[in-house]
Coordinates of N, CA and C in Angstrom, one line a residue:
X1 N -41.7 73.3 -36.6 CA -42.0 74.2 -35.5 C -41.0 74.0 -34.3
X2 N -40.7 72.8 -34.1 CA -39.9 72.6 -32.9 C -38.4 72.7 -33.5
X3 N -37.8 73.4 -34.8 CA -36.9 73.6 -35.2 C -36.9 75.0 -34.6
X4 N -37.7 75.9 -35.0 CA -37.9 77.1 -34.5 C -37.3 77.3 -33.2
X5 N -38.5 76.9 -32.0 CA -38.1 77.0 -31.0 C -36.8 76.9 -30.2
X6 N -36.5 75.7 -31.0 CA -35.1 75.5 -30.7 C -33.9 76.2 -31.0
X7 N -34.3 77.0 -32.1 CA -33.8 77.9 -32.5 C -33.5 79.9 -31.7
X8 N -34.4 79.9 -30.8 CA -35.2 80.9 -30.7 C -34.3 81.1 -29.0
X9 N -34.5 79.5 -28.8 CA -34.4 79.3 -27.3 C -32.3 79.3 -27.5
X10 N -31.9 79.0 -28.6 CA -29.9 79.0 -28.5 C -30.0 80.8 -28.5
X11 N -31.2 81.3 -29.4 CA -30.3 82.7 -29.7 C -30.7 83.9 -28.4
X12 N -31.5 82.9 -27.7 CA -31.8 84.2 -26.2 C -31.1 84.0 -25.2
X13 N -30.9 82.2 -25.4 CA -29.3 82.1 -24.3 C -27.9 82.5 -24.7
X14 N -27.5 83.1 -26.3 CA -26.8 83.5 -27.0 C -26.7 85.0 -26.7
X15 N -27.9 85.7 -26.5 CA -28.2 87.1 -26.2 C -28.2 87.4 -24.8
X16 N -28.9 86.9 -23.3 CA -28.1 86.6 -22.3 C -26.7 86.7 -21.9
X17 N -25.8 85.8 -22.6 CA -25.0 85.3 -21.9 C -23.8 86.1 -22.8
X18 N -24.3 87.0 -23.3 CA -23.3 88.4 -24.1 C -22.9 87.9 -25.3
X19 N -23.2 87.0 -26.3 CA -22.7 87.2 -27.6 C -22.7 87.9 -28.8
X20 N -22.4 88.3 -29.8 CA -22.8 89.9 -30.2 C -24.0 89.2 -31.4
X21 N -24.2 89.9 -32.2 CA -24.9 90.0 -33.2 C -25.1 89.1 -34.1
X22 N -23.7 89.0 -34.2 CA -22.9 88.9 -35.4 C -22.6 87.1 -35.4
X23 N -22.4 87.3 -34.2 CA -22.2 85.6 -34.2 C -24.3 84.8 -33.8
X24 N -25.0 85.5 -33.4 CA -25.9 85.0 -33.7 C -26.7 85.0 -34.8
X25 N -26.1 86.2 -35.7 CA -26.5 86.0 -36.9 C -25.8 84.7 -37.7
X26 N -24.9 84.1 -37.0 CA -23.8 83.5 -37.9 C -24.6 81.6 -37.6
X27 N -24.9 81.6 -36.2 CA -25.4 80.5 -35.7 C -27.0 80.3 -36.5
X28 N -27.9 81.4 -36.5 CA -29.1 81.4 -37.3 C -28.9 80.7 -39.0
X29 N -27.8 81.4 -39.5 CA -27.5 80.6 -40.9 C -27.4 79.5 -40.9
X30 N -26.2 79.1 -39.7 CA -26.1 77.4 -39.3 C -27.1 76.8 -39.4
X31 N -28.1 76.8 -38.4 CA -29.9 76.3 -38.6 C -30.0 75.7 -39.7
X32 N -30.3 77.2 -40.3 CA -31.0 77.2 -41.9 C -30.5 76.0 -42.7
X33 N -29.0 76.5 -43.1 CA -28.2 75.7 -43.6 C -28.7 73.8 -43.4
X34 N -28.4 73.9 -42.1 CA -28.6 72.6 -41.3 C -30.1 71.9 -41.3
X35 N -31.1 73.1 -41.8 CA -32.7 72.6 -42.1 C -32.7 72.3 -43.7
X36 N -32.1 72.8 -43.7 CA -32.3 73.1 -45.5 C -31.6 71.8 -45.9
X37 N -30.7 70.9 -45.6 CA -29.8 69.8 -45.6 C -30.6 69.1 -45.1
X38 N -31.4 69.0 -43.9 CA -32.1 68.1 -43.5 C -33.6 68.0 -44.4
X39 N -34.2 68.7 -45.2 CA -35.0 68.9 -45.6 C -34.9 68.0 -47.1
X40 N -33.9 68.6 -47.7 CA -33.5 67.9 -48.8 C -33.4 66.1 -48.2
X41 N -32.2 65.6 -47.4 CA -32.2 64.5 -47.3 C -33.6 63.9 -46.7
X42 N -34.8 64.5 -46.5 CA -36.0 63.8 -45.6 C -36.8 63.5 -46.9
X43 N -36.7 64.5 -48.1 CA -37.6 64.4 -49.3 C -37.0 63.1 -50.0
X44 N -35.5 63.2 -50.6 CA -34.9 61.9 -50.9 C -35.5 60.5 -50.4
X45 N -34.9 60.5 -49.2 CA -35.9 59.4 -48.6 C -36.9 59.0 -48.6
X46 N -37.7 59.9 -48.7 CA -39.3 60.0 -49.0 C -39.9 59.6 -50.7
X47 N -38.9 60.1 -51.2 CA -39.3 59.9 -53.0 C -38.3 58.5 -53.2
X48 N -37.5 58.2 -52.7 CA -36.5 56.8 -52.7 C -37.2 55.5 -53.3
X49 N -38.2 55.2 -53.0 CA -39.1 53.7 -53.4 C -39.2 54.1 -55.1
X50 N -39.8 55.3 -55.1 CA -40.0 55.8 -56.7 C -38.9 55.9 -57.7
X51 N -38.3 56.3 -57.3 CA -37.1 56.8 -57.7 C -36.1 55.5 -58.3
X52 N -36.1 54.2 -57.1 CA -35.9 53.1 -57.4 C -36.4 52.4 -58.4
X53 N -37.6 52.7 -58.2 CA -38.6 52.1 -59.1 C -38.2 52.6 -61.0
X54 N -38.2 53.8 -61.0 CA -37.9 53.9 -62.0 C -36.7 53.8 -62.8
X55 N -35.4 53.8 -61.7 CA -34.3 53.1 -62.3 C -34.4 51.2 -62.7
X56 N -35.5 50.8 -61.9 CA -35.3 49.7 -62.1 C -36.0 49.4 -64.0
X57 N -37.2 50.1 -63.6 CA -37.6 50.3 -65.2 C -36.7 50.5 -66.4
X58 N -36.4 51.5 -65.9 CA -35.1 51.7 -67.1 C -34.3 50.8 -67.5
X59 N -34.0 50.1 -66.7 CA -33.0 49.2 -66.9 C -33.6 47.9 -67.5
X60 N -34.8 47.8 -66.9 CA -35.2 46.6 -67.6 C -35.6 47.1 -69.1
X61 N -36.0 47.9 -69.5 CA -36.2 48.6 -70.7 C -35.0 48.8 -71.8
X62 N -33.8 49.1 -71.2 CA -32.9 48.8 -72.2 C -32.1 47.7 -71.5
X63 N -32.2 46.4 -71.0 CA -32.1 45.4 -71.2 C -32.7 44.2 -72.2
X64 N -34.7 45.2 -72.2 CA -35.0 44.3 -73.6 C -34.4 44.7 -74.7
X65 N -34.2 46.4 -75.1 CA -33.6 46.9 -76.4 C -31.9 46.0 -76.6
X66 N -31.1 45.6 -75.6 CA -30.2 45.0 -76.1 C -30.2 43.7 -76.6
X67 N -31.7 42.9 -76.1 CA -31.5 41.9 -76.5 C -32.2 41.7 -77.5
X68 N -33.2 42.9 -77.8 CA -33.7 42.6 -79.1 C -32.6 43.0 -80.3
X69 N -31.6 43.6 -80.2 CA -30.7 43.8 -81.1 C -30.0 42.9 -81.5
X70 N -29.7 41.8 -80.5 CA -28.7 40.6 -80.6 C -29.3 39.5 -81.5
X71 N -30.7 39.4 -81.8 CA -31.5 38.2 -82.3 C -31.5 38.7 -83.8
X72 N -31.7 40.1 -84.2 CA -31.5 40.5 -85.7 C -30.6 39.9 -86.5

């Protein structure tokens, strides 16, 4: 929400202060772009412990399959 606003409040000082359309259509994509990037890296972060967790699995998982190959 307070992306919004902030958003709301560049494009009416953008509209005021005479910029055309075009460039506030161009600034609004920016946002987006720039939420959409922030959005992905906040989920990352967020799923990160898991994510960890299961590369650590894995590895310990074919760390036993290598060593059970070695004793055959």
């Amino acid at each position: 929400m307070l992306e919004f606003i902030v958003l709301m409040l560049v494009l009416v000082t953008m509209a005021l202060t005479g910029f055309t359309v075009l460039a506030m259509l161009l600034v609004s994509g920016v946002f987006a772009l720039f939420g959409i990037l922030a959005g992905m890296l906040a989920l990352v972060i967020k799923l990160a412990p898991w994510l960890l967790l299961g590369l650590v699995v894995c590895w310990l998982l074919s760390n036993r399959r290598k060593q059970s190959n070695t004793y055959r």
